[in-house]
Every structure is written in structure tokens, then in C-alpha cells.
Coordinates of C-alpha atoms and ligand atoms in Angstrom, one line a residue:
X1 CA 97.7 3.4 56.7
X2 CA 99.0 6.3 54.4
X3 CA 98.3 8.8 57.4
X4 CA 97.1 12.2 55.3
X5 CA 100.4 13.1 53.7
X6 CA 100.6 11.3 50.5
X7 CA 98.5 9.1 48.2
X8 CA 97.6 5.9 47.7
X9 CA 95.1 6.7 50.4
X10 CA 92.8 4.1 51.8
X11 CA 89.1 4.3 51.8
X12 CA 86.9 2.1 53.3
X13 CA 83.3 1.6 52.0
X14 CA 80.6 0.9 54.6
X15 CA 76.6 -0.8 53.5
X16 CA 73.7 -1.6 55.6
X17 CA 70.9 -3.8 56.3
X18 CA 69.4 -5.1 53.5
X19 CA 72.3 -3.5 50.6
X20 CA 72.8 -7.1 49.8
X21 CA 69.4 -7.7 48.4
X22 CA 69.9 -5.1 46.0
X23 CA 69.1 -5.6 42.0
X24 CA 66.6 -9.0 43.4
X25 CA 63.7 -6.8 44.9
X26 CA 62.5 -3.5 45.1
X27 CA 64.5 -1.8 41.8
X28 CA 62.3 0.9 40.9
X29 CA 63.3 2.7 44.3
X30 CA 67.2 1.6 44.5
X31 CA 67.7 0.2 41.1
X32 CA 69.0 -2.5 38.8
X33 CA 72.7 -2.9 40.3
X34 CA 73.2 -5.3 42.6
X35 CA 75.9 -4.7 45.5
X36 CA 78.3 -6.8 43.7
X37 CA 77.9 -4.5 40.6
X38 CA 78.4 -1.4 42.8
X39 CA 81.4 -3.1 44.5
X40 CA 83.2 -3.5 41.1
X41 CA 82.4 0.1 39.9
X42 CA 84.1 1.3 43.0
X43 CA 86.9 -0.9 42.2
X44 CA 87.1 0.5 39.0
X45 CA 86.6 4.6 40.0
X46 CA 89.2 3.5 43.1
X47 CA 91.8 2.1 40.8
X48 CA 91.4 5.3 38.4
X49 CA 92.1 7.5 41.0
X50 CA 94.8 5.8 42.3
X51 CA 92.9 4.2 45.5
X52 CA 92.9 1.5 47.5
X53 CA 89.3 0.5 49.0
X54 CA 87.5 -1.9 51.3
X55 CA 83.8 -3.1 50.5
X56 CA 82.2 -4.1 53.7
X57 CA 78.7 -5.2 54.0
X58 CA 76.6 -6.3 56.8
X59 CA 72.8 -6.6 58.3
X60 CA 74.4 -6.3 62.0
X61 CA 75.0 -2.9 63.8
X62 CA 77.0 -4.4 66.1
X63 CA 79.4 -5.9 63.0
X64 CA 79.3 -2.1 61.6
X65 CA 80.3 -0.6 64.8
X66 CA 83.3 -3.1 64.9
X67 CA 84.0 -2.3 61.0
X68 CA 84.2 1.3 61.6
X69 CA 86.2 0.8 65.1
X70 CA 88.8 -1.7 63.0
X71 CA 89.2 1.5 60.5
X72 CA 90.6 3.8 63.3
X73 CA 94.6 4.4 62.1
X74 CA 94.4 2.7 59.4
X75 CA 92.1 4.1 56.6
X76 CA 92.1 7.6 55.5
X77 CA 88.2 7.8 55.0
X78 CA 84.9 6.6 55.0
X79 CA 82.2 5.7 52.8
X80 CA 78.8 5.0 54.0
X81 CA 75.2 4.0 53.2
X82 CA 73.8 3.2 56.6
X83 CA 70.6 1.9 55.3
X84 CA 67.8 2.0 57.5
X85 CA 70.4 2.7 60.9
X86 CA 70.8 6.1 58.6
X87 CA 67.3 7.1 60.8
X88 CA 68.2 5.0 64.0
X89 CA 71.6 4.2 65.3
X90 CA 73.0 6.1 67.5
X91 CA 75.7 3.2 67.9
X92 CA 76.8 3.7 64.2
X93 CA 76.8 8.0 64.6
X94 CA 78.9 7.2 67.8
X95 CA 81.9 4.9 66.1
X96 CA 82.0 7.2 63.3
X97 CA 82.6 10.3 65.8
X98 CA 85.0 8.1 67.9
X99 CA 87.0 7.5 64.6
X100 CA 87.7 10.6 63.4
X101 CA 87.8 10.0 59.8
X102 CA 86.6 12.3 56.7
X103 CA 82.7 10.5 56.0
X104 CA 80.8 10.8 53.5
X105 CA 77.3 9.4 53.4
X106 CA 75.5 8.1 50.4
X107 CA 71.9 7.1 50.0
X108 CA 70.6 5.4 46.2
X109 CA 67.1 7.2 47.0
X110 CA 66.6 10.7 47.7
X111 CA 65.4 10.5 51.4
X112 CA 64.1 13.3 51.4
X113 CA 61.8 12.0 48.8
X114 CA 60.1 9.6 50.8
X115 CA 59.0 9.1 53.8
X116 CA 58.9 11.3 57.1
X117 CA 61.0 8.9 58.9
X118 CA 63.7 8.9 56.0
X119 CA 64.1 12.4 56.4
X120 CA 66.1 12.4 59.7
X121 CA 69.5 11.1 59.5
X122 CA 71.9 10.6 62.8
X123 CA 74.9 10.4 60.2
X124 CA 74.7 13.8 58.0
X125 CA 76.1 16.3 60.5
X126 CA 78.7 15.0 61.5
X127 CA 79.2 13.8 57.6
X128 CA 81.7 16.2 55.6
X129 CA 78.9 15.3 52.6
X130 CA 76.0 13.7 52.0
X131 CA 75.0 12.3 48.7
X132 CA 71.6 10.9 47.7
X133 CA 69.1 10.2 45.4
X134 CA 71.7 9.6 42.0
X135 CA 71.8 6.1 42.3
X136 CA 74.5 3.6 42.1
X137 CA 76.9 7.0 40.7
X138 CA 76.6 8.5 44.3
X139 CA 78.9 5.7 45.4
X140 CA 81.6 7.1 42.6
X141 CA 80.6 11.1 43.5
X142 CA 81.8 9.8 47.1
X143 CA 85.2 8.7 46.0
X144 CA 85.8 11.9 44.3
X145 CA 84.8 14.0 46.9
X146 CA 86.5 11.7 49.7
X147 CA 89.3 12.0 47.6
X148 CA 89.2 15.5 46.6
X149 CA 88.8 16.1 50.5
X150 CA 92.1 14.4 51.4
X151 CA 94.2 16.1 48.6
X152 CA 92.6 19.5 50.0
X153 CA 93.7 18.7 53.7
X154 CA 97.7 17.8 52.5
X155 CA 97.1 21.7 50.6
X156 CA 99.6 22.1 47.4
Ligands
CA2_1 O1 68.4 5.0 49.7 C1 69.2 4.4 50.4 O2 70.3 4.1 50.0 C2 68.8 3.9 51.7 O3 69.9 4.0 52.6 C3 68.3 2.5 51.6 C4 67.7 1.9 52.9 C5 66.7 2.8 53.5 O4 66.2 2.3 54.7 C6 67.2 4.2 53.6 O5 66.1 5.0 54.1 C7 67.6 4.8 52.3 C8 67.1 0.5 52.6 C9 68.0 -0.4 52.0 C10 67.2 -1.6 51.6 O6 67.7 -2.2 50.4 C11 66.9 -3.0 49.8 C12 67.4 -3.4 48.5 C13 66.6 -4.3 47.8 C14 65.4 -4.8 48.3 C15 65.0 -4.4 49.5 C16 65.7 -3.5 50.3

């Protein structure tokens, strides 16, 4: 843990149900990337910006709850695309709370786009941004503005 005082802060990166199947079905709503390919673009933006990340994925909201809970003291933020418990869990809006960490939430699709039951999300307000509908890139606008978020926080 780097606490907030000085970089290399640590950020962990948080997918979904269903993330994993990304680039094999369904690419003209979430697109050609797979999660692997999103993984190593993070990498890459991460090690540009002087980073270090974790790239968690999982199909269990259970697992994600315990994921978030393990992050507590020792990342500096969070990254995440909730998938479909974006419209549903409770659970997952609960850990983040309990964890007190600087979120950002990304979604490939615009939800808002689609439908009604997209539109509700238990994550955004207590998110400190919420990116969606750019893609695979809203991954990397999240690691800026995590990162810009931090380096705001310490002040000059
Ligand atoms: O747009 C997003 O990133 C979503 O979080 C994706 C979720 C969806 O339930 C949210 O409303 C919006 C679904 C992820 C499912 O990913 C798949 C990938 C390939 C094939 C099938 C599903």
C-alpha cells in the first residue's frame, strides 16, 4: 500500500459476470477486445503512468465482494465494470462503501442506451465517476481520472 502520499499508487481493476466472454460473442454491443486485450492495455496505460494494477475477473458476487474486501489498506483505488450486478447487487454497492476507496465505474456500452433495466445502477453514486459507452478506452479514461483523483487529494 502507498497510502495517498506518494506515487507508485496501486489500483485495482474489478470485471463482472460474463467480461470473460468478451471478443467470442456479442461484439457489436461490447466489441472486438477480448478481456485479455483490455487487461494488457491497462498494463500498458498503468506502466505509462507510473502504476501498479491488479486485473481481477469473476462470474461470482460473492468472489467480488471478497476482492473488493481484500483491497481494503492496501490499494489506493478502484476500477470497476460490475456487469450485470451494475443493476442488482447490493452486496457489491456494500463492500465498495465498506472500503472506502476512490471508484470509478466503467461500462463498454452506454447503458443508458439500452435497456430500462440498464439504466439504474447501485454503483454510480457512490462512484467519484462513471464512464460508459467508449468502449475498451473507458478502461484507460478510468486510470487517468483514478489517477488524476489521487494526485489532486496529496494537493501540490
Ligand atoms: O456495458 C457494459 O460494460 C456492461 O457492464 C456489460 C454487462 C451488462 O450487463 C451491463 O448492463 C453493461 C454485460 C457483460 C456481458 O459481457 C458479454 C460479453 C460477451 C458476450 C456476452 C456477454
Amino acid at each position: 500500500m502507498n497510502g495517498t502520499s506518494a506515487p507508485p499508487w496501486r489500483i485495482l481493476v474489478i470485471n463482472g459476470p460474463n467480461l470473460n466472454l468478451l471478443g467470442r460473442r456479442e461484439t457489436g454491443i461490447y466489441g472486438a477486445m477480448t478481456l485479455a486485450d483490455i487487461e494488457s492495455a491497462c498494463r500498458r496505460k498503468a506502466e505509462s503512468l507510473g502504476v501498479e494494477i491488479d486485473f481481477h475477473q469473476s462470474n461470482h458476487e460473492g468472489e467480488l465482494v471478497e476482492r473488493i474486501q481484500a483491497a481494503m489498506g492496501v490499494v489506493d483505488g478502484i476500477i470497476i465494470n460490475p456487469a450485470a450486478y451494475t443493476h442488482t447487487s447490493i452486496a457489491i454497492r456494500d463492500a465498495l462503501l465498506a472500503v472506502n476507496l476512490p471508484v470509478m465505474e466503467v461500462h463498454l456500452s452506454n447503458i443508458h442506451r439500452r435497456e430500462a433495466f440498464r439504466h439504474h445502477s447501485y454503483i454510480s453514486d457512490i462512484a467519484e465517476g462513471v464512464i460508459a459507452g467508449l468502449g475498451a478506452d473507458g478502461y484507460l479514461y478510468a486510470l487517468d481520472a483514478v489517477v488524476r483523483h489521487l494526485v489532486a487529494r496529496v494537493g501540490p
